[in-house]
Coordinates of N, CA and C in Angstrom, one line a residue:
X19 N 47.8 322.2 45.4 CA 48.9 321.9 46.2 C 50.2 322.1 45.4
X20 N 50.9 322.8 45.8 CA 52.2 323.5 45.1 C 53.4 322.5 45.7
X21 N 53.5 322.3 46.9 CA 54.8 321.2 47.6 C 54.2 320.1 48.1
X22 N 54.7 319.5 48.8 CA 54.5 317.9 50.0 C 53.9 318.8 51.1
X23 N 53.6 317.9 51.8 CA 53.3 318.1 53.0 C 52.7 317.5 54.0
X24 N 53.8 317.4 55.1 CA 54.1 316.8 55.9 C 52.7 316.3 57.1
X25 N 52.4 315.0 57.7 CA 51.8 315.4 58.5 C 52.3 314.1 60.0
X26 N 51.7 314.5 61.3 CA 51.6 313.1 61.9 C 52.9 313.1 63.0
X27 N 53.5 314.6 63.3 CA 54.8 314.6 64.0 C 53.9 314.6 65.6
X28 N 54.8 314.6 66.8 CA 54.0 314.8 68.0 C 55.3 314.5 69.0
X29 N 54.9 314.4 70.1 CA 55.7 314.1 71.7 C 55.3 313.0 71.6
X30 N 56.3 312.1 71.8 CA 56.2 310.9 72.7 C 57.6 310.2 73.7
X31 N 56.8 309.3 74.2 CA 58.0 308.7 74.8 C 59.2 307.7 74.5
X32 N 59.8 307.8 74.8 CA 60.9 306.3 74.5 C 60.0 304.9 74.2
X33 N 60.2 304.9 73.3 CA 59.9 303.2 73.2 C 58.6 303.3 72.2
X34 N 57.7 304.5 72.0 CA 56.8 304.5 71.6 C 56.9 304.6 70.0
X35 N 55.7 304.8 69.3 CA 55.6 305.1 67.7 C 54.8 306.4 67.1
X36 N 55.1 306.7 65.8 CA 54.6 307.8 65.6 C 54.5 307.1 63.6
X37 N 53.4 307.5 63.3 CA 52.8 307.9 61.7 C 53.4 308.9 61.0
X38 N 54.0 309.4 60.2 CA 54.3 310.4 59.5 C 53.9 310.2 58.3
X39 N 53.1 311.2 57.2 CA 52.4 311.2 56.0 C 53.1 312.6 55.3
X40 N 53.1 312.3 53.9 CA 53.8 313.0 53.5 C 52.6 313.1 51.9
X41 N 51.9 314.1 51.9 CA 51.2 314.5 50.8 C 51.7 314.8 49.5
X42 N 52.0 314.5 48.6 CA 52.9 315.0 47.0 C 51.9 315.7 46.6
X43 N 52.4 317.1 45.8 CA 51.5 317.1 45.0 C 51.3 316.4 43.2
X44 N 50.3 316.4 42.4 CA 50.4 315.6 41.0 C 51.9 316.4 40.5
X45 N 52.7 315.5 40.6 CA 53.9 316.2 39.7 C 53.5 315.4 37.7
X46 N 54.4 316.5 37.1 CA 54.3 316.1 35.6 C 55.3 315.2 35.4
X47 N 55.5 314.1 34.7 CA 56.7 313.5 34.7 C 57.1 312.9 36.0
X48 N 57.8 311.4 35.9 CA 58.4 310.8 36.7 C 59.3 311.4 38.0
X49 N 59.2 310.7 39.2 CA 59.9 311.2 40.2 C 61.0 309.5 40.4
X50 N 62.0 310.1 40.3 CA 62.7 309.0 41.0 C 62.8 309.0 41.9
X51 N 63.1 310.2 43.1 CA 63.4 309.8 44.7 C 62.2 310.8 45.1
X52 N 61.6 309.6 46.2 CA 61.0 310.4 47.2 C 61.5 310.1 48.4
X53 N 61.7 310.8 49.3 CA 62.7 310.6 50.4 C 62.0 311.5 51.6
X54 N 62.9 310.8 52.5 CA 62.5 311.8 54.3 C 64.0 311.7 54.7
X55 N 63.7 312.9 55.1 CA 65.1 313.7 56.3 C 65.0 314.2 57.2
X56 N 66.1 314.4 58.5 CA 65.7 314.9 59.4 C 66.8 315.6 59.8
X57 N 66.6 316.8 60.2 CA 67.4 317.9 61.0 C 67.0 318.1 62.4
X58 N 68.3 317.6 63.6 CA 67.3 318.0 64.5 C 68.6 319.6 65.0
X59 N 68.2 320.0 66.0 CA 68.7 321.5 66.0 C 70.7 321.3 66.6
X60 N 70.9 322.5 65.7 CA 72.6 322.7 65.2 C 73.3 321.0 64.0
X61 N 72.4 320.4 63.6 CA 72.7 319.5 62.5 C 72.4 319.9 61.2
X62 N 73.4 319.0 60.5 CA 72.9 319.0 59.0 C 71.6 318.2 58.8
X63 N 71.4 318.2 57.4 CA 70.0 317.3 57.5 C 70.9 316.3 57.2
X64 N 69.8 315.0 57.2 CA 70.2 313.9 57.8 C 69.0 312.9 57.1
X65 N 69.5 312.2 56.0 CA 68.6 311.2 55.3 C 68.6 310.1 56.1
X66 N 67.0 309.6 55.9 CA 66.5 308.7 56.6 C 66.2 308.1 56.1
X67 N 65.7 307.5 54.8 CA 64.8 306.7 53.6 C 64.0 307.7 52.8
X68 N 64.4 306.6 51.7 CA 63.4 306.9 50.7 C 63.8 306.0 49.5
X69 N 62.3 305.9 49.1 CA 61.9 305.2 47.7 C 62.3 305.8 46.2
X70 N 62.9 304.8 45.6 CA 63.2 304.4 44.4 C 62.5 304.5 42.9
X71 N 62.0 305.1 42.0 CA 61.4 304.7 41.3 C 60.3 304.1 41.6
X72 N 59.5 304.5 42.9 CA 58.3 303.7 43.3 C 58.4 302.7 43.5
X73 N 60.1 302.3 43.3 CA 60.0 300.5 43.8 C 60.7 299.9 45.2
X74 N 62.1 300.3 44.8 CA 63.0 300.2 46.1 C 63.0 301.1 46.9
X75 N 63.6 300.6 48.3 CA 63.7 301.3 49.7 C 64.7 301.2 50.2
X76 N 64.9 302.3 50.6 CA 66.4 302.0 51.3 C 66.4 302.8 53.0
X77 N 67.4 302.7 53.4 CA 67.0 303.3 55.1 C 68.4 303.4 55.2
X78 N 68.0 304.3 55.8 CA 69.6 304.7 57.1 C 69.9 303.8 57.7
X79 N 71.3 303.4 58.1 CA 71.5 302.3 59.4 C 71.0 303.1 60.5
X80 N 70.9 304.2 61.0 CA 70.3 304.4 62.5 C 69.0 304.3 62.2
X81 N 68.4 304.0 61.5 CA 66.7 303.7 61.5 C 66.2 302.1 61.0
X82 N 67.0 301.6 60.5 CA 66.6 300.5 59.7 C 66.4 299.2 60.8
X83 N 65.2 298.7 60.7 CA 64.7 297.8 61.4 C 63.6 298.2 62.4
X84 N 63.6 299.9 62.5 CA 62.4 300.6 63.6 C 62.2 301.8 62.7
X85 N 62.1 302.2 61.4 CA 61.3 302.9 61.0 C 61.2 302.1 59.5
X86 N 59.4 301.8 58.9 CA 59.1 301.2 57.6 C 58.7 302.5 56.6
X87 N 59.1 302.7 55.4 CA 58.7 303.6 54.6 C 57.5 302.3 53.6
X88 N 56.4 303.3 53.3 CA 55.3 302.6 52.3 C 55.0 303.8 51.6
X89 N 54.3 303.6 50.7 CA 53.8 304.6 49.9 C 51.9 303.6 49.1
X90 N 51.1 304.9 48.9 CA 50.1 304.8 48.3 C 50.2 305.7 47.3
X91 N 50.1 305.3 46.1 CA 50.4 305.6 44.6 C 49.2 306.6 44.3
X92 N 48.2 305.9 44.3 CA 46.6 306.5 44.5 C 46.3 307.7 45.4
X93 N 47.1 307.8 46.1 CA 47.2 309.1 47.1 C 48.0 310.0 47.1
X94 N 49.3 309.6 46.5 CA 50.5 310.4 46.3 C 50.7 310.4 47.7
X95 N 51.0 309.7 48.4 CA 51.2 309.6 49.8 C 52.3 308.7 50.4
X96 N 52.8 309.3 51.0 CA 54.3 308.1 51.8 C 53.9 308.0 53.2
X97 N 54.6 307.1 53.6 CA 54.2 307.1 55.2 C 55.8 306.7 55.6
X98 N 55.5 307.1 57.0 CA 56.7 307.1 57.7 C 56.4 306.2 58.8
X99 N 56.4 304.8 58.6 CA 56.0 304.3 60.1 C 57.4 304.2 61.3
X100 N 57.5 304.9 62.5 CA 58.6 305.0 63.6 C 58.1 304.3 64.4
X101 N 59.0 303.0 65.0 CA 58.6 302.2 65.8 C 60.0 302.2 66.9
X102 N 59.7 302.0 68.1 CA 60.8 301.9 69.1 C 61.8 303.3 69.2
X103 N 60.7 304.4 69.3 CA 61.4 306.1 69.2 C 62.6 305.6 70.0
X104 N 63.7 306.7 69.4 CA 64.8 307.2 70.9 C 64.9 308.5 70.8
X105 N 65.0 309.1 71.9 CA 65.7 311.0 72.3 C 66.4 311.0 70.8
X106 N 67.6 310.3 70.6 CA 68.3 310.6 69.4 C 67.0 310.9 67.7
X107 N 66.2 310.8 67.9 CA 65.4 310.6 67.3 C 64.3 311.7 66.5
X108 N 64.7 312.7 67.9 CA 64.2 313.8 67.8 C 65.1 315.1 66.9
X109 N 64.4 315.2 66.1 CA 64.3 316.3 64.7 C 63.2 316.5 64.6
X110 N 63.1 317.6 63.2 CA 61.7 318.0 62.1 C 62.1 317.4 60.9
X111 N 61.1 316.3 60.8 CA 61.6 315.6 59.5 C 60.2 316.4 58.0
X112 N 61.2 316.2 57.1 CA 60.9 316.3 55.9 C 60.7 315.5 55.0
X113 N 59.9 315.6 54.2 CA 59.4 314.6 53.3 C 60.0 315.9 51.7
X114 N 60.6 315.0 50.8 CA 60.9 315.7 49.3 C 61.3 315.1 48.0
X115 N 60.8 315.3 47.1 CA 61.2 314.6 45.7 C 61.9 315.0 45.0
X116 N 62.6 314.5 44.1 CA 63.5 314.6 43.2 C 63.7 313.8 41.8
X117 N 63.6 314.2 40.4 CA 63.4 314.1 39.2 C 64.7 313.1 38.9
X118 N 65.9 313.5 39.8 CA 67.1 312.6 39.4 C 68.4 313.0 40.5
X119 N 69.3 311.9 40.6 CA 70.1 312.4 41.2 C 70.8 311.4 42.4
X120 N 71.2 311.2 43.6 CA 71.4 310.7 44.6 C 70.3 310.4 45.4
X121 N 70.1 309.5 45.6 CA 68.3 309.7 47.0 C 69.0 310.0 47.9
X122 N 69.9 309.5 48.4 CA 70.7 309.8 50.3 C 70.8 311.1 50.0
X123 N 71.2 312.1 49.3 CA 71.9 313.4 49.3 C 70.6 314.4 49.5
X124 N 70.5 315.3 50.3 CA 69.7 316.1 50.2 C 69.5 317.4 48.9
X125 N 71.3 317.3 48.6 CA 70.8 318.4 47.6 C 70.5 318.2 46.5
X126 N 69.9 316.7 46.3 CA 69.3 316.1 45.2 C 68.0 316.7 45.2
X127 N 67.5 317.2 46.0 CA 65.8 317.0 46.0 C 65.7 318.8 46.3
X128 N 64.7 318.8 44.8 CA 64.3 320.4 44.9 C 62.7 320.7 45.1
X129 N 62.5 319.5 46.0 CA 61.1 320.2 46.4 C 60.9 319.5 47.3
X130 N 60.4 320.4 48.5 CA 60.3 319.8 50.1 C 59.3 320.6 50.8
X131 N 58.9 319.3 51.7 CA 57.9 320.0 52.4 C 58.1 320.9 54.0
X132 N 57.0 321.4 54.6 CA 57.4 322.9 55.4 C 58.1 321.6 56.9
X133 N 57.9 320.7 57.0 CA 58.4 319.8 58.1 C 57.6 319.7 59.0
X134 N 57.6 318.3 59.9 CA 57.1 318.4 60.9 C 57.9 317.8 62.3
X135 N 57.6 318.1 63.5 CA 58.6 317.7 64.9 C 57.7 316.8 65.5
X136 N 59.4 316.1 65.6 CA 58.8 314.5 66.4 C 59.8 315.1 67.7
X137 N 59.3 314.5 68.9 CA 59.9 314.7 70.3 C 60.0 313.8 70.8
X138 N 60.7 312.8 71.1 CA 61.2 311.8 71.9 C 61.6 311.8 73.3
X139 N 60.8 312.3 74.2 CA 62.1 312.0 75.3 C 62.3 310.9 76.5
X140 N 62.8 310.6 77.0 CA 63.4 309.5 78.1 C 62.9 309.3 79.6

């Protein structure tokens, strides 16, 4: 495995929840940010959370309190739990790391995975 990779996007309705997993591959050397973003169509991308040095978490205010970031170390694996979807909500989110830099900033992070679509509608 050469990048991340994303899994766990789908259709659902308002109000509902969705899983998103995000596969790393063994990177050499420490990652400080692992993060998720989302673009949904004619937007910039748009940070969502991401973990710290494997320790802290941080969240967007439009997500914080209905989407939990976790991570399994042993798996090189992040999760995305979305709880209480909205339409606003709908993008292809990305999972990507980065060696150093800004976590919120996307052009911090030079390796990302191919994305996956979440669909929300009302």
């Amino acid at each position: 495995q050469v990048h991340p990779v994303e899994s766990g996007g789908g259709s659902v309705q308002a109000g509902e929840s969705l899983r998103l997993s995000c596969v790393f591959p063994e990177y050499s050397g420490a990652i400080l940010c692992m993060g998720w973003f989302r673009q949904a169509p004619g937007k910039e991308r748009e940070w969502v959370a991401n973990i710290l040095a494997y320790r802290s978490i941080f969240y967007a205010d439009s997500v914080k309190g209905r989407f939990t970031l976790s991570q399994d170390r042993a798996k090189n694996t992040l999760y995305l739990e979305m709880n209480n979807l909205k339409p606003e909500d709908t993008a292809v989110y990305y999972c990507a790391a980065a060696r150093d830099g800004h976590c919120a900033a996307a052009n911090t992070y030079n390796d990302w995975g191919q994305g996956t679509q979440v669909t929300v509608s009302s």
